[in-house]
Short mmCIF file of C-alpha atoms in Angstrom, two decimals:
data_model
loop_
_atom_site.label_atom_id
_atom_site.label_comp_id
_atom_site.label_asym_id
_atom_site.label_seq_id
_atom_site.Cartn_x
_atom_site.Cartn_y
_atom_site.Cartn_z
CA UNK A 1 14.05 81.48 -1.11
CA UNK A 2 15.85 84.23 0.82
CA UNK A 3 12.80 86.53 0.72
CA UNK A 4 10.81 84.23 3.03
CA UNK A 5 10.64 85.21 6.73
CA UNK A 6 11.45 81.69 8.02
CA UNK A 7 13.16 78.66 6.49
CA UNK A 8 12.77 75.06 7.62
CA UNK A 9 15.84 72.88 7.01
CA UNK A 10 15.08 69.17 6.89
CA UNK A 11 17.73 66.69 8.04
CA UNK A 12 20.54 65.69 5.70
CA UNK A 13 19.49 62.75 3.55
CA UNK A 14 21.28 60.46 1.14
CA UNK A 15 19.49 60.46 -2.21
CA UNK A 16 18.84 57.32 -4.21
CA UNK A 17 21.65 55.74 -6.20
CA UNK A 18 20.39 57.27 -9.46
CA UNK A 19 21.65 60.73 -8.50
CA UNK A 20 25.23 61.90 -8.58
CA UNK A 21 24.95 64.30 -5.63
CA UNK A 22 26.09 63.53 -2.13
CA UNK A 23 23.79 64.19 0.79
CA UNK A 24 20.98 66.71 0.27
CA UNK A 25 19.13 68.94 2.72
CA UNK A 26 15.70 70.22 1.69
CA UNK A 27 14.82 73.86 2.45
CA UNK A 28 11.13 74.67 2.95
CA UNK A 29 9.04 77.70 3.85
CA UNK A 30 8.61 77.23 7.60
CA UNK A 31 5.02 78.54 7.55
CA UNK A 32 3.62 76.55 4.61
CA UNK A 33 6.11 73.66 4.15
CA UNK A 34 6.36 74.71 0.49
CA UNK A 35 9.66 73.47 -1.02
CA UNK A 36 11.95 76.41 -1.75
CA UNK A 37 15.24 74.75 -2.53
CA UNK A 38 17.96 72.47 -1.27
CA UNK A 39 21.59 72.31 -0.23
CA UNK A 40 23.69 69.55 -1.76
CA UNK A 41 27.15 68.30 -0.92
CA UNK A 42 29.55 68.67 -3.82
CA UNK A 43 31.83 65.83 -4.90
CA UNK A 44 35.14 65.86 -3.04
CA UNK A 45 38.55 65.69 -4.65
CA UNK A 46 39.98 62.20 -4.77
CA UNK A 47 42.82 61.02 -2.58
CA UNK A 48 43.39 60.03 1.02
CA UNK A 49 43.73 63.64 2.25
CA UNK A 50 40.29 64.53 0.85
CA UNK A 51 38.69 62.23 3.43
CA UNK A 52 39.71 64.68 6.14
CA UNK A 53 38.10 67.63 4.38
CA UNK A 54 34.53 68.77 4.87
CA UNK A 55 32.54 68.81 1.63
CA UNK A 56 31.60 72.00 -0.19
CA UNK A 57 27.88 72.75 -0.44
CA UNK A 58 25.78 74.23 -3.23
CA UNK A 59 22.45 75.90 -2.44
CA UNK A 60 19.84 75.79 -5.20
CA UNK A 61 16.28 77.07 -5.56
CA UNK A 62 13.58 74.56 -6.43
CA UNK A 63 12.37 75.76 -9.85
CA UNK A 64 14.87 74.56 -12.48
CA UNK A 65 17.46 74.30 -9.68
CA UNK A 66 19.32 77.59 -10.29
CA UNK A 67 22.41 78.00 -8.12
CA UNK A 68 21.94 80.63 -5.37
CA UNK A 69 25.32 80.35 -3.64
CA UNK A 70 28.08 77.95 -2.65
CA UNK A 71 29.74 77.20 0.68
CA UNK A 72 33.39 76.14 0.86
CA UNK A 73 35.29 74.93 3.92
CA UNK A 74 38.21 77.04 5.10
CA UNK A 75 40.87 76.08 7.57
CA UNK A 76 41.93 78.29 10.45
CA UNK A 77 42.09 77.95 14.23
CA UNK A 78 38.32 77.56 14.15
CA UNK A 79 37.07 75.81 11.02
CA UNK A 80 34.88 78.10 8.99
CA UNK A 81 33.06 78.47 5.72
CA UNK A 82 33.53 80.85 2.80
CA UNK A 83 30.29 81.84 1.05
CA UNK A 84 30.30 82.72 -2.66
CA UNK A 85 27.42 83.94 -4.79
CA UNK A 86 26.37 82.16 -7.99
CA UNK A 87 29.07 84.09 -9.91
CA UNK A 88 31.74 82.81 -7.46
CA UNK A 89 32.28 86.25 -5.86
CA UNK A 90 33.04 86.06 -2.16
CA UNK A 91 30.06 87.16 -0.08
CA UNK A 92 31.66 86.55 3.29
CA UNK A 93 32.79 84.05 5.90
CA UNK A 94 31.06 82.15 8.69
CA UNK A 95 33.74 81.39 11.26
CA UNK A 96 32.64 80.06 14.63
CA UNK A 97 30.02 82.43 15.99
CA UNK A 98 31.05 85.34 13.75
CA UNK A 99 29.55 86.13 10.34
CA UNK A 100 31.62 88.59 8.29
CA UNK A 101 31.12 90.16 4.88
CA UNK A 102 33.69 90.00 2.06
CA UNK A 103 35.59 92.99 3.52
CA UNK A 104 35.89 91.39 6.97
CA UNK A 105 33.21 93.54 8.63
CA UNK A 106 31.05 91.70 11.14
CA UNK A 107 27.50 91.23 9.84
CA UNK A 108 26.25 89.19 12.78
CA UNK A 109 27.32 87.39 15.90
CA UNK A 110 25.69 84.18 17.10
CA UNK A 111 24.78 84.45 20.79
CA UNK A 112 23.70 81.54 22.95
CA UNK A 113 21.49 82.40 25.88
CA UNK A 114 20.69 79.85 28.57
CA UNK A 115 17.02 80.34 27.77
CA UNK A 116 15.88 80.14 24.20
CA UNK A 117 17.40 79.20 20.85
CA UNK A 118 20.67 80.54 19.43
CA UNK A 119 20.15 83.99 17.95
CA UNK A 120 22.09 86.32 15.71
CA UNK A 121 22.63 89.98 16.55
CA UNK A 122 24.06 92.78 14.43
CA UNK A 123 26.73 95.28 15.52
CA UNK A 124 24.14 97.32 17.43
CA UNK A 125 23.06 94.25 19.41
CA UNK A 126 19.73 94.02 17.59
CA UNK A 127 18.40 90.53 16.91
CA UNK A 128 18.31 89.79 13.19
CA UNK A 129 17.61 86.03 13.20
CA UNK A 130 17.08 82.98 15.43
CA UNK A 131 17.75 79.28 15.06
CA UNK A 132 15.25 76.83 16.50
CA UNK A 133 16.27 73.19 16.61
CA UNK A 134 13.44 70.64 16.63
CA UNK A 135 14.79 67.09 16.69
CA UNK A 136 17.00 67.01 13.57
CA UNK A 137 15.34 69.95 11.80
CA UNK A 138 16.40 73.58 12.03
CA UNK A 139 14.23 76.66 11.60
CA UNK A 140 15.98 79.88 10.61
CA UNK A 141 13.68 82.82 11.36
CA UNK A 142 14.62 86.31 10.18
CA UNK A 143 13.60 89.17 12.47
CA UNK A 144 10.78 91.37 11.17
CA UNK A 145 12.98 94.48 11.39
CA UNK A 146 15.82 92.79 9.48
CA UNK A 147 16.20 94.27 6.01
CA UNK A 148 16.33 92.36 2.78
CA UNK A 149 20.11 92.15 2.40
CA UNK A 150 20.44 88.88 0.43
CA UNK A 151 24.17 88.54 1.17
CA UNK A 152 23.61 88.73 4.92
CA UNK A 153 20.83 86.17 4.52
CA UNK A 154 23.23 83.87 2.63
CA UNK A 155 25.60 84.05 5.60
CA UNK A 156 22.79 83.36 8.07
CA UNK A 157 21.55 80.41 5.99
CA UNK A 158 25.11 79.08 5.88
CA UNK A 159 25.29 79.27 9.68
CA UNK A 160 21.99 77.34 9.87
CA UNK A 161 23.06 74.71 7.32
CA UNK A 162 26.37 74.09 9.06
CA UNK A 163 24.88 74.19 12.58
CA UNK A 164 25.54 70.93 14.40
CA UNK A 165 22.32 69.51 15.79
CA UNK A 166 23.07 67.94 19.16
CA UNK A 167 19.77 66.23 19.84
#
């Protein structure tokens, strides 16, 4: 999934009653509409306080549904997300417009220009990805010069999955 140059994120949907998962968001290849995987809300802890919490997410690939990574809400002055690989090792944090690796180094910064979609730039100011919002779908497009760092792509996909569509 992360090796594709552009990912199309369908809107969140509630699956039929036969499944145990919460809402699911399908992830497709933006060029071919080939299904690549999905993000699924994880069951929340029970209790009244759990209703205030945002759900954790699990991102799976399509074939046999192997887990790629998980996304867990964190609480700070700006609510963020901790990203963990399939082995539960911390990959990094998406907090507001900043994407940081496990050591706290900035991987990318989301910039909003008045013209054009939100984009992500690295520490040198080079564009590494863009977000295009079309109705309730989001397209995450990796820049051609962006390397194949899967952990950085996990952080970028997390930013796209948690992006609030205001359409």
